[in-house]
Short mmCIF file of C-alpha atoms in Angstrom, two decimals:
data_model
loop_
_atom_site.label_atom_id
_atom_site.label_comp_id
_atom_site.label_asym_id
_atom_site.label_seq_id
_atom_site.Cartn_x
_atom_site.Cartn_y
_atom_site.Cartn_z
CA UNK A 271 0.00 -0.01 0.02
CA UNK A 272 1.22 3.46 -0.81
CA UNK A 273 1.76 5.28 2.48
CA UNK A 274 3.42 8.57 1.63
CA UNK A 275 0.43 9.98 -0.15
CA UNK A 276 -1.64 9.78 3.03
CA UNK A 277 0.88 11.44 5.39
CA UNK A 278 -0.75 14.88 5.05
CA UNK A 279 -4.16 13.40 5.83
CA UNK A 280 -2.66 11.59 8.83
CA UNK A 281 -1.47 14.83 10.40
CA UNK A 282 -4.76 16.47 9.69
CA UNK A 283 -6.55 13.69 11.59
CA UNK A 284 -4.20 14.11 14.46
CA UNK A 285 -4.75 17.94 14.59
CA UNK A 286 -8.44 17.35 14.40
CA UNK A 287 -8.08 15.15 17.46
CA UNK A 288 -6.19 17.83 19.34
CA UNK A 289 -8.77 20.43 18.30
CA UNK A 290 -11.68 18.31 19.62
CA UNK A 291 -9.92 17.71 22.93
CA UNK A 292 -9.02 21.45 23.23
CA UNK A 293 -12.60 22.39 22.45
CA UNK A 294 -13.90 19.94 24.98
CA UNK A 295 -11.56 21.38 27.70
CA UNK A 296 -12.66 24.94 26.82
CA UNK A 297 -16.36 24.26 26.87
CA UNK A 298 -16.58 21.62 29.62
CA UNK A 299 -13.53 22.72 31.56
CA UNK A 300 -10.58 20.75 32.90
CA UNK A 301 -11.37 18.08 35.51
CA UNK A 302 -10.63 18.96 39.13
CA UNK A 303 -8.14 16.12 39.53
CA UNK A 304 -5.38 15.83 37.04
CA UNK A 305 -6.56 18.75 34.89
CA UNK A 306 -3.10 20.19 34.37
CA UNK A 307 -1.70 16.85 33.55
CA UNK A 308 -4.26 16.45 30.78
CA UNK A 309 -3.43 19.87 29.39
CA UNK A 310 0.30 19.00 29.44
CA UNK A 311 -0.45 15.59 27.75
CA UNK A 312 -2.51 17.27 25.02
CA UNK A 313 0.25 19.91 24.45
CA UNK A 314 2.85 17.20 24.27
CA UNK A 315 0.84 15.15 21.80
CA UNK A 316 0.23 18.18 19.61
CA UNK A 317 4.02 18.95 19.71
CA UNK A 318 4.84 15.45 18.69
CA UNK A 319 2.50 15.61 15.72
CA UNK A 320 3.84 19.05 14.69
CA UNK A 321 7.48 17.96 14.80
CA UNK A 322 6.63 14.77 12.92
CA UNK A 323 4.95 16.66 10.11
CA UNK A 324 7.74 19.27 9.86
CA UNK A 325 10.51 16.78 9.73
CA UNK A 326 8.82 14.39 7.29
CA UNK A 327 8.96 11.78 10.01
CA UNK A 328 7.52 9.01 7.95
CA UNK A 329 9.00 7.57 4.77
CA UNK A 330 7.21 5.21 2.48
CA UNK A 331 9.05 2.16 3.78
CA UNK A 332 8.71 3.10 7.52
CA UNK A 333 5.42 1.46 8.31
CA UNK A 334 6.44 0.69 11.86
CA UNK A 335 6.71 4.48 12.51
CA UNK A 336 3.20 4.91 11.23
CA UNK A 337 1.96 2.11 13.38
CA UNK A 338 3.73 3.67 16.39
CA UNK A 339 2.00 6.94 15.62
CA UNK A 340 -1.46 5.37 15.72
CA UNK A 341 -0.59 3.55 18.94
CA UNK A 342 0.42 6.82 20.51
CA UNK A 343 -2.90 8.22 19.35
CA UNK A 344 -4.77 5.33 21.01
CA UNK A 345 -2.78 5.83 24.21
CA UNK A 346 -3.57 9.56 24.28
CA UNK A 347 -7.26 9.08 23.70
CA UNK A 348 -7.32 6.47 26.45
CA UNK A 349 -5.57 8.88 28.87
CA UNK A 350 -8.08 11.63 28.03
CA UNK A 351 -11.11 9.38 28.50
CA UNK A 352 -9.66 8.20 31.80
CA UNK A 353 -9.31 11.79 33.05
CA UNK A 354 -12.73 12.91 31.78
CA UNK A 355 -15.98 11.05 31.30
CA UNK A 356 -14.60 7.67 30.45
CA UNK A 357 -16.18 5.37 27.86
CA UNK A 358 -19.75 6.36 28.79
CA UNK A 359 -19.26 9.87 27.40
CA UNK A 360 -19.53 11.15 23.79
CA UNK A 361 -15.80 11.44 23.41
CA UNK A 362 -15.51 7.70 23.17
CA UNK A 363 -16.00 8.24 19.46
CA UNK A 364 -12.43 9.83 19.29
CA UNK A 365 -11.17 6.21 18.85
CA UNK A 366 -12.68 6.42 15.40
CA UNK A 367 -9.94 8.80 14.39
CA UNK A 368 -7.29 6.29 15.27
CA UNK A 369 -9.23 3.55 13.44
CA UNK A 370 -9.53 5.67 10.26
CA UNK A 371 -5.85 6.74 10.44
CA UNK A 372 -4.68 3.05 10.64
CA UNK A 373 -7.14 2.03 7.84
CA UNK A 374 -5.84 4.78 5.63
CA UNK A 375 -2.09 3.98 6.06
CA UNK A 376 -1.65 0.42 7.37
CA UNK A 377 -4.32 -1.80 5.94
CA UNK A 378 -6.99 -4.21 7.23
CA UNK A 379 -4.89 -6.50 9.46
CA UNK A 380 -3.15 -3.63 11.36
CA UNK A 381 -6.52 -1.92 11.80
CA UNK A 382 -8.10 -5.12 13.19
CA UNK A 383 -5.27 -5.34 15.72
CA UNK A 384 -5.76 -1.74 16.76
CA UNK A 385 -9.47 -2.25 17.18
CA UNK A 386 -8.61 -5.23 19.54
CA UNK A 387 -6.35 -2.88 21.45
CA UNK A 388 -9.05 -0.28 21.67
CA UNK A 389 -11.39 -3.01 23.03
CA UNK A 390 -8.81 -3.80 25.70
CA UNK A 391 -8.45 -0.13 26.51
CA UNK A 392 -12.21 0.12 26.87
CA UNK A 393 -12.29 -2.77 29.25
CA UNK A 394 -9.53 -1.17 31.27
CA UNK A 395 -11.43 2.05 31.47
CA UNK A 396 -14.55 0.28 32.71
CA UNK A 397 -12.39 -1.41 35.35
CA UNK A 398 -10.65 1.80 36.44
CA UNK A 399 -14.03 3.52 36.73
CA UNK A 400 -15.21 0.86 39.10
CA UNK A 401 -17.94 -0.50 36.81
CA UNK A 402 -18.56 -3.82 35.19
CA UNK A 403 -18.79 -4.36 31.51
CA UNK A 404 -21.11 -7.33 32.07
CA UNK A 405 -24.17 -5.15 32.87
CA UNK A 406 -26.67 -4.99 30.05
CA UNK A 407 -26.19 -1.29 29.53
CA UNK A 408 -22.34 -1.32 29.50
CA UNK A 409 -22.24 -4.55 27.43
CA UNK A 410 -24.47 -2.97 24.83
CA UNK A 411 -22.39 0.17 24.81
CA UNK A 412 -19.13 -1.81 24.56
CA UNK A 413 -20.43 -4.12 21.79
CA UNK A 414 -21.94 -1.25 19.77
CA UNK A 415 -18.76 0.80 19.84
CA UNK A 416 -16.45 -2.06 18.94
CA UNK A 417 -18.73 -3.22 16.07
CA UNK A 418 -18.86 0.45 14.77
CA UNK A 419 -15.04 0.61 14.90
CA UNK A 420 -14.71 -2.65 12.95
CA UNK A 421 -17.10 -1.56 10.32
CA UNK A 422 -15.50 1.81 9.86
CA UNK A 423 -12.06 0.33 9.72
CA UNK A 424 -13.00 -2.29 7.19
CA UNK A 425 -14.93 0.07 4.92
CA UNK A 426 -12.16 2.63 4.99
CA UNK A 427 -9.41 -0.04 4.22
CA UNK A 428 -11.59 -1.39 1.38
CA UNK A 429 -12.06 2.12 0.00
CA UNK A 430 -8.36 2.78 0.13
CA UNK A 431 -7.64 -0.55 -1.60
CA UNK A 432 -10.13 0.26 -4.25
CA UNK A 433 -8.44 3.62 -4.84
CA UNK A 434 -5.04 1.95 -5.22
CA UNK A 435 -6.47 -0.58 -7.74
CA UNK A 436 -7.99 2.21 -9.75
CA UNK A 437 -4.71 4.14 -9.67
CA UNK A 438 -2.80 1.14 -10.94
CA UNK A 439 -5.34 0.60 -13.73
CA UNK A 440 -5.14 4.26 -14.73
CA UNK A 441 -1.34 4.12 -14.64
CA UNK A 442 -1.42 1.06 -16.92
CA UNK A 443 -3.87 2.83 -19.26
CA UNK A 444 -1.62 5.87 -19.38
CA UNK A 445 1.63 3.92 -19.89
CA UNK A 446 0.74 0.86 -22.02
CA UNK A 447 -0.29 0.60 -25.66
CA UNK A 448 -3.78 -0.85 -25.92
CA UNK A 449 -3.09 -3.11 -28.88
CA UNK A 450 0.28 -4.63 -28.09
CA UNK A 451 0.57 -4.23 -24.30
CA UNK A 452 4.00 -2.63 -24.72
CA UNK A 453 5.02 0.76 -23.33
CA UNK A 454 3.62 3.75 -25.25
CA UNK A 455 5.47 6.84 -26.26
CA UNK A 456 4.89 8.72 -23.00
CA UNK A 457 6.12 5.90 -20.82
CA UNK A 458 9.11 5.18 -22.99
CA UNK A 459 10.21 8.81 -22.97
CA UNK A 460 9.93 8.92 -19.11
CA UNK A 461 11.87 5.63 -18.80
CA UNK A 462 14.61 6.81 -21.12
CA UNK A 463 15.54 9.81 -18.91
CA UNK A 464 17.31 8.03 -16.05
CA UNK A 465 19.02 5.60 -18.48
CA UNK A 466 20.43 8.55 -20.50
CA UNK A 467 21.51 10.34 -17.33
CA UNK A 468 23.38 7.22 -16.11
CA UNK A 469 25.04 6.79 -19.52
CA UNK A 470 26.21 10.45 -19.39
CA UNK A 471 27.75 9.95 -15.88
CA UNK A 472 29.44 6.64 -16.72
CA UNK A 473 30.26 7.51 -20.32
CA UNK A 474 28.87 4.10 -21.34
CA UNK A 475 27.15 3.63 -24.70
CA UNK A 476 23.56 2.85 -25.42
CA UNK A 477 21.75 2.51 -28.83
CA UNK A 478 18.31 3.72 -30.00
CA UNK A 479 16.61 1.44 -32.59
CA UNK A 480 13.62 2.45 -34.68
CA UNK A 481 11.64 -0.41 -36.37
CA UNK A 482 8.96 0.08 -38.97
CA UNK A 483 6.84 -2.40 -40.96
CA UNK A 484 7.42 -2.38 -44.66
CA UNK A 485 4.31 -1.71 -46.77
CA UNK A 486 1.73 -1.74 -43.89
CA UNK A 487 -0.48 0.47 -45.98
CA UNK A 488 -0.60 -2.20 -48.68
CA UNK A 489 -1.65 -4.77 -46.09
CA UNK A 490 -4.36 -2.51 -44.74
CA UNK A 491 -5.64 -1.61 -48.24
CA UNK A 492 -5.64 -5.15 -49.56
CA UNK A 493 -6.55 -7.18 -46.47
CA UNK A 494 -8.17 -4.70 -44.17
CA UNK A 495 -7.09 -2.95 -40.96
CA UNK A 496 -7.59 -6.21 -38.88
CA UNK A 497 -4.80 -7.75 -40.89
CA UNK A 498 -2.72 -4.67 -40.29
CA UNK A 499 -3.24 -4.96 -36.57
CA UNK A 500 -2.24 -8.62 -36.72
CA UNK A 501 0.95 -7.59 -38.47
CA UNK A 502 1.71 -5.05 -35.72
CA UNK A 503 1.01 -7.67 -33.07
CA UNK A 504 3.33 -10.20 -34.82
CA UNK A 505 6.15 -7.68 -34.95
CA UNK A 506 5.56 -6.81 -31.30
CA UNK A 507 5.91 -10.51 -30.39
CA UNK A 508 9.02 -10.82 -32.47
CA UNK A 509 10.60 -7.85 -30.82
CA UNK A 510 9.73 -9.09 -27.37
CA UNK A 511 11.39 -12.44 -28.14
CA UNK A 512 14.59 -10.86 -29.20
CA UNK A 513 14.93 -8.19 -26.58
CA UNK A 514 17.09 -8.59 -23.45
CA UNK A 515 15.69 -8.04 -20.01
CA UNK A 516 17.50 -4.71 -19.71
CA UNK A 517 16.22 -3.42 -23.06
CA UNK A 518 13.28 -0.97 -23.39
CA UNK A 519 10.65 -1.62 -26.00
CA UNK A 520 7.71 0.51 -26.95
CA UNK A 521 5.21 1.06 -29.65
CA UNK A 522 5.97 4.64 -30.52
CA UNK A 523 3.03 5.19 -32.76
CA UNK A 524 1.30 3.43 -35.75
CA UNK A 525 3.59 0.68 -36.93
CA UNK A 526 6.67 2.26 -35.56
CA UNK A 527 8.50 0.61 -32.66
CA UNK A 528 11.40 1.96 -30.65
CA UNK A 529 13.98 0.08 -28.59
CA UNK A 530 16.68 1.33 -26.27
CA UNK A 531 19.65 -1.03 -25.73
CA UNK A 532 21.73 -0.09 -22.74
CA UNK A 533 25.51 -0.79 -22.78
CA UNK A 534 25.32 -1.49 -26.55
CA UNK A 535 27.25 0.40 -29.22
CA UNK A 536 26.20 0.83 -32.84
CA UNK A 537 27.89 -2.34 -33.99
CA UNK A 538 26.32 -4.47 -31.21
CA UNK A 539 22.87 -3.05 -31.95
CA UNK A 540 23.34 -3.69 -35.65
CA UNK A 541 24.33 -7.28 -35.12
CA UNK A 542 21.36 -7.81 -32.76
CA UNK A 543 18.86 -6.27 -35.26
CA UNK A 544 20.49 -8.06 -38.19
CA UNK A 545 19.14 -11.30 -36.70
CA UNK A 546 15.57 -10.00 -37.10
CA UNK A 547 15.83 -9.20 -40.85
CA UNK A 548 17.94 -12.36 -41.59
CA UNK A 549 15.43 -14.84 -40.26
CA UNK A 550 12.82 -16.54 -42.45
CA UNK A 551 9.81 -14.26 -42.20
CA UNK A 552 7.05 -16.83 -42.91
CA UNK A 553 3.84 -14.93 -41.94
CA UNK A 554 5.77 -12.21 -40.06
CA UNK A 555 5.98 -8.75 -41.73
CA UNK A 556 9.14 -7.48 -43.38
CA UNK A 557 10.73 -4.61 -41.46
CA UNK A 558 13.04 -1.68 -41.85
CA UNK A 559 15.39 -0.76 -38.98
CA UNK A 560 17.44 2.25 -38.15
CA UNK A 561 20.11 2.51 -35.40
CA UNK A 562 21.90 5.42 -33.72
CA UNK A 563 24.12 5.24 -30.67
CA UNK A 564 25.29 7.37 -27.72
CA UNK A 565 27.74 8.99 -27.64
CA UNK A 566 28.99 8.15 -31.17
CA UNK A 567 26.11 9.82 -32.97
CA UNK A 568 25.01 12.45 -30.45
CA UNK A 569 24.78 13.46 -26.83
CA UNK A 570 20.97 13.96 -26.56
CA UNK A 571 18.38 11.23 -26.80
CA UNK A 572 16.06 13.39 -28.92
CA UNK A 573 18.84 13.74 -31.51
CA UNK A 574 19.58 10.06 -31.48
CA UNK A 575 15.96 9.24 -32.05
CA UNK A 576 15.91 11.57 -35.06
CA UNK A 577 19.04 9.91 -36.43
CA UNK A 578 17.67 6.41 -35.92
CA UNK A 579 14.37 7.33 -37.54
CA UNK A 580 16.29 8.88 -40.50
CA UNK A 581 18.36 5.63 -40.78
CA UNK A 582 15.15 3.59 -40.70
CA UNK A 583 13.74 5.49 -43.63
CA UNK A 584 17.02 4.93 -45.41
CA UNK A 585 16.52 1.24 -44.93
CA UNK A 586 12.97 1.55 -46.30
CA UNK A 587 13.99 3.58 -49.37
CA UNK A 588 16.78 1.06 -50.01
CA UNK A 589 14.28 -1.80 -50.45
CA UNK A 590 13.31 -2.55 -46.87
CA UNK A 591 14.08 -5.66 -44.73
CA UNK A 592 17.42 -4.25 -43.74
CA UNK A 593 19.31 -2.43 -40.91
CA UNK A 594 20.85 1.00 -41.43
CA UNK A 595 23.17 2.62 -38.90
CA UNK A 596 23.48 6.41 -38.98
CA UNK A 597 25.99 7.10 -41.81
CA UNK A 598 25.85 3.78 -43.60
CA UNK A 599 23.47 0.80 -44.23
CA UNK A 600 23.79 -2.88 -43.60
CA UNK A 601 21.37 -5.01 -45.63
CA UNK A 602 20.25 -8.64 -45.39
CA UNK A 603 20.87 -9.92 -48.88
#
């Protein structure tokens, strides 16, 4: 579960808790016994929350810190209830803030454990108040509250999970090509940036390869666009089969595919791509390929892409089914 995105909401819930407690103390007044201790505890809790928010206390991988934060919240609420009206007053609902906070950030299991802890704190408060939870009125109050906490925690966790699933689906829709399932142009351009930056720092080569189907228009005109889509899918499968795990592959638009080959110079990329045009095509489409490499052919990815695209058109104009490297062509007989 993504945690960092809910950190701001976490602190807002905490400050809401402090605000409700402060409002209660202003309207109802501090209790005669232990009133100053309650004020000090409220101030200390608010200071803890403020420092945590200012110092970005929680990282995405620090789930235990978030769990600790919610446990501190439960402890503070329990102390407040002990010093005021106990579990029979309206402020018992403050535990809902801890439940919601846990559900937003930690998931169903952690929230269930915290509801169990809240139930234990409630029983402790009954005991400290000198009452018995086994009376019909107290048992009804206890059961109703715990069931409400469980329902709120479960529904909040389910909502957060649904949001994450929707976000992943939207991310896939925004980054994957709908026909081939490969990266689309936007995702490819984003993924290239750190690879190019690393190559600049290490001065290691990489190659950009542009692949285009020969005579796709003829296929579309003679056999229909369905056949054209099948040709694109066949090429996508062919490229996936030949790529290495470190290579990036995307459908850049129409029948044009782009590959980025890390730690591969122009000769290495040409040899790798030559295998594609040298194989017996069968039902697979004929293709034209262009290659440009960093830093041999340029120091910017955009320029390399232009050069690889130009080399691809050189392959196409030279009869197709061949590989051209910026500056010269290599054909499959």
